[in-house]
Amino acid sequence: MPLPRSSPVPGRPEPARVRALAALLGSTRARILLRIAVLEAATTSELVQELGVSAATVSHHTGVLRRSGLISTVRDGVSVRHALTPLGQSVLGAHGVR
C-alpha cells in the first residue's frame, strides 16, 4: 500500500506528515501504527486482514513497536490485541494524527 500523495482531507493527517512518519518507522510499521489508531485496538489477525501482509510480518513489526514503547500487547484468549501507548499517541500526534 503506497503512502498517500494527494491533497489533505479534513480529519486526516497531511500526506507529507504520513511520509515523515514512514521515514521514521518504516512504511509497514507506520501503517500498523496508523491502523491500530484507527481501530483503537487491533488483533494480529485484524492487522493481517487490513494490511494484506502475513501474520509473521505483523508479529515482527508489532514486536518492534512494543519494544519501542509505542504499543502495548495483551493476550485475549487465542488472540493478541494491540493498542497505542501514550508514547504511541504522542508520536502520531506529532505527525498530525489525532
Backbone as a ProteinNet text record, in pm:
[ID]
protein_1_A
[PRIMARY]
MPLPRSSPVPGRPEPARVRALAALLGSTRARILLRIAVLEAATTSELVQELGVSAATVSHHTGVLRRSGLISTVRDGVSVRHALTPLGQSVLGAHGVR
[TERTIARY]
84.7	0	89.6	85.2	168.8	115.9	204.9	165.3	93.9	-5.6	-84.5	-0.5	-35.2	33.3	-66.4	-193.8	-296.3	-304.1	-392	-409	-474.9	-455.7	-510.2	-661.9	-712.8	-855.8	-884.6	-989.9	-1020.4	-1028.1	-961.7	-962.3	-854.5	-783.4	-674.2	-542.1	-435.1	-305	-260.9	-180.1	-126.5	-35	-40.5	44.4	192	241	383.1	414.8	320.7	344	338.9	252.7	247	376.9	428.2	557	669.9	664.6	767	759.7	638.3	620.5	677.6	651.2	704.5	856.6	911.9	1058.2	1118.3	1048.2	1094.8	1084.1	968.2	939.6	956.8	950.8	938.6	791.5	765	626.8	534.7	581.9	495.2	463.5	562.6	536.5	445	465	377.3	233.8	215.2	80.5	17.7	95.7	43.4	3.1	88.7	58.6	-67	-79.6	-197.7	-324.5	-315.5	-435.1	-476.5	-380.9	-414.6	-485	-437.8	-500.4	-643.3	-662.5	-795.9	-892.2	-845.2	-930.4	-940.2	-860.3	-849.2	-779.8	-782.2	-706.5	-729.1	-631.6	-645	-574.5	-633.1	-567.5	-469.2	-378.8	-285.4	-362.4	-466.5	-546.5	-612.4	-663.6	-724.6	-621.5	-501.1	-396	-353.4	-346.1	-314.2	-417.2	-543.1	-652.4	-653.1	-636.5	-640.2	-524.8	-406.1	-285.9	-242.7	-298.2	-262.8	-120	-69.6	63.7	48.9	156	149	143.6	96.8	93.8	234.7	331.1	470.3	521.1	483.7	524.8	464.2	333.7	267.2	330.3	353.2	412.1	550.8	630.6	765.3	755.6	673.2	665.7	596.9	496.3	434	532.1	618.6	722.5	816.9	856.5	944.6	872.8	746.9	668.7	648.4	626.6	608.3	737.6	849.5	978.5	1017	967.1	992.4	897.7	800.9	707.4	593.1	571.6	466.3	331.2	334	209.8	223.9	109.3	107.1	34.9	65.1	6.5	-44.4	-168.1	-229.6	-290.9	-267.2	-331.4	-476.4	-565.9	-710.2	-762.1	-752.1	-787	-684	-729.3	-636.7	-584.8	-640.1	-599	-497.4	-427.2	-335.6	-384.7	-413.1	-468.3	-362.6	-349	-250.4	-322.7	-267.8	-324.1	-210.2	-241.1	-141.1	-111	11.2	50.3	43.9	55.1	62.8	177	291	401.7	362.5	296	250	152.2	62.4	-31.3	43.1	146.2	225.2	299.7	356.1	427.7	331.3	214.8	116.4	68.6	45.8	4.1	105.9	232.4	338.4	342.3	280	273.3	133.8	54.2	-75.9	-188.5	-170.3	-276.1	-337	-466.6	-535.1	-595.5
-117.4	0	124.2	201.2	321.2	427.6	513	622.7	727.7	797.1	893.6	1012.2	1063.5	1179.3	1287.2	1269.2	1364.6	1481.1	1576.1	1691.9	1650.7	1730	1695.2	1685.1	1592.1	1573.9	1610.9	1689.6	1725.7	1602.6	1610.3	1498.9	1395.5	1405.6	1312.5	1387	1316.6	1384.2	1419.5	1523.4	1563.6	1453.2	1427.9	1322.1	1338.8	1461.5	1482.5	1436.3	1455.4	1412.4	1260.4	1195.9	1049.3	994.8	1059.9	1016.5	1033.8	1140.8	1161.5	1050.8	1011.6	901.2	772.2	746.6	626.9	631.3	748.9	761.7	729.6	767.8	742.6	594.9	535.3	399.4	291.2	328.8	233	226.8	202.8	212.6	107.7	-14.5	-117.3	-85.9	-44.8	-9.4	111.8	209.3	326.8	285.6	199.6	151.9	76.4	-8.6	-82.9	13.5	108.4	204.6	285.2	327.8	403.2	318.3	192.3	104.9	79.6	58.7	40.3	165.2	282.2	407.3	417.8	386.5	396.3	297	176.4	72	82.8	169	191.5	77.2	-38.7	-156.1	-259.3	-342.7	-438.7	-568	-678	-807.1	-825.2	-918.8	-950.7	-991.1	-1071.7	-1116.7	-999.5	-902.8	-784.8	-706.6	-693.6	-621.1	-694.7	-826.6	-906.9	-880.2	-884.4	-862.9	-720.1	-623.3	-481	-442.9	-497.2	-453.7	-547.1	-668.2	-762.2	-813	-828.8	-885.4	-1012.2	-1086.8	-1213	-1190.2	-1291.9	-1286.6	-1273.1	-1338.2	-1327.6	-1184.3	-1118	-978.6	-888.8	-906	-825.8	-853	-978.3	-1012.9	-951.2	-956.6	-896.6	-746.6	-677.8	-532.4	-487.5	-560.4	-523.6	-546.6	-646	-667.1	-549.2	-495.9	-378.2	-257.8	-238.1	-125.1	-138.5	-261	-284.7	-257.4	-309.7	-286.3	-138.6	-64.1	80	160.8	92.6	160	231.3	203.3	271.9	201	69.8	-6.2	-98.5	-141.8	-246.7	-365.5	-482.3	-604.4	-689.2	-736.9	-819.7	-941.7	-1059.2	-1181.2	-1179.4	-1208.2	-1210.9	-1345.4	-1448.1	-1583.4	-1632.1	-1666.5	-1711.4	-1594.7	-1476.3	-1357.5	-1275.8	-1191.5	-1095.4	-958	-871	-738.2	-631.7	-543.3	-435.3	-302.2	-214.1	-80.5	20.2	145	250.4	279.9	311.5	362.6	515.7	583.2	729.9	778.8	709.6	748	731.1	621.3	599.2	707.7	744.9	853.5	984.8	1009.9	1132.4	1134.5	1021.7	1014.2	1040.9	979	1003.4	1149.8	1203.5	1342.3	1437.6	1408.8	1493.1	1488.5	1383.1	1368.3	1398.8	1469.8	1517	1416.7	1308	1207.2	1222.1	1238.5	1252.9	1122.8
0	0	0	-108.2	-112.2	-18	25.9	112.8	31	90.1	14.1	-32.9	-151.8	-207.4	-249	-215.6	-255.1	-157.6	-189	-101.8	28.4	134.4	265.5	265.6	343.3	363.6	507.8	532.7	672.1	761.7	876.7	972.1	947.6	836.7	806.9	811.7	850.5	853.4	711.9	700.9	571.3	518.4	388.1	330.2	362.9	365.1	397.4	538.6	629.9	768.3	778.6	699.9	698.2	640.2	535.7	478.4	579.4	657.7	761.2	866.3	902.9	998.2	939.6	812	746.1	738.3	717.6	714	850.3	955.1	1091.5	1128.6	1101.6	1148.1	1042.5	915.9	806.7	767.2	640.7	593.8	656.5	674.9	732.8	878.2	955.9	1096	1105.3	1017.6	1017.1	985.8	886.9	852.1	968.8	1036.4	1151.7	1262	1293.8	1400	1366	1241.5	1198.6	1205.7	1165.3	1170.5	1315.2	1404.2	1545.5	1597.4	1556.3	1599.7	1546.6	1420	1359.7	1425.1	1449.1	1506.7	1659.2	1718.7	1863.3	1936.4	1883.1	1926.3	1816.8	1792.5	1683.7	1718.3	1673.7	1689.9	1574.5	1592.1	1484.3	1359.8	1375.6	1260.7	1189.1	1264.7	1202.3	1122.2	1176.3	1105.8	978.7	985.6	867.3	758.8	796.8	701.9	648.1	735	696.9	604.2	630.4	559.9	448	445.5	340.1	347.7	469.2	490	573.8	586.5	659.9	811.6	882.8	1028.9	1085	1021.8	1067.7	1053.7	945.5	924.6	1031.1	1056.5	1159.6	1295.6	1328.2	1457.9	1474.5	1370	1375.9	1403.3	1325.4	1337.2	1465.9	1511	1638.5	1753.4	1740.6	1842.1	1851.1	1736.3	1734.5	1794	1754.5	1807.9	1958.8	2006	2150.3	2226.8	2177.3	2243.7	2241.4	2145.5	2136.4	2224.5	2287	2376.7	2307.2	2176.7	2102.3	2110.8	2136	2153	2273.3	2324	2425.9	2364.1	2412.8	2359.5	2475.2	2460.1	2563	2496.4	2554.8	2504	2547.9	2452.8	2477	2427.3	2512.4	2469.5	2369.3	2249.1	2145.2	2061.2	2081.8	2006.3	2084.7	2011.8	2071	2028.2	2125.3	2096.2	2121.5	2024.4	2029.2	2045.4	2128.8	2149.9	2158.6	2125.5	2137.3	2282.8	2311.3	2442.4	2434.7	2548.8	2542.8	2453.2	2454.1	2366	2219.8	2187.9	2050.1	2006.7	2096.1	2066.1	2042.8	2123	2107.3	1974.3	1935.1	1807.6	1693.1	1697.6	1591.3	1595	1715.1	1727.7	1669	1688.2	1633.2	1481.2	1424.6	1279.9	1226.2	1303.6	1256.5	1264.4	1338.6	1353.4	1490.8	1495.9	1625.9	1669.1
[MASK]
++++++++++++++++++++++++++++++++++++++++++++++++++++++++++++++++++++++++++++++++++++++++++++++++++

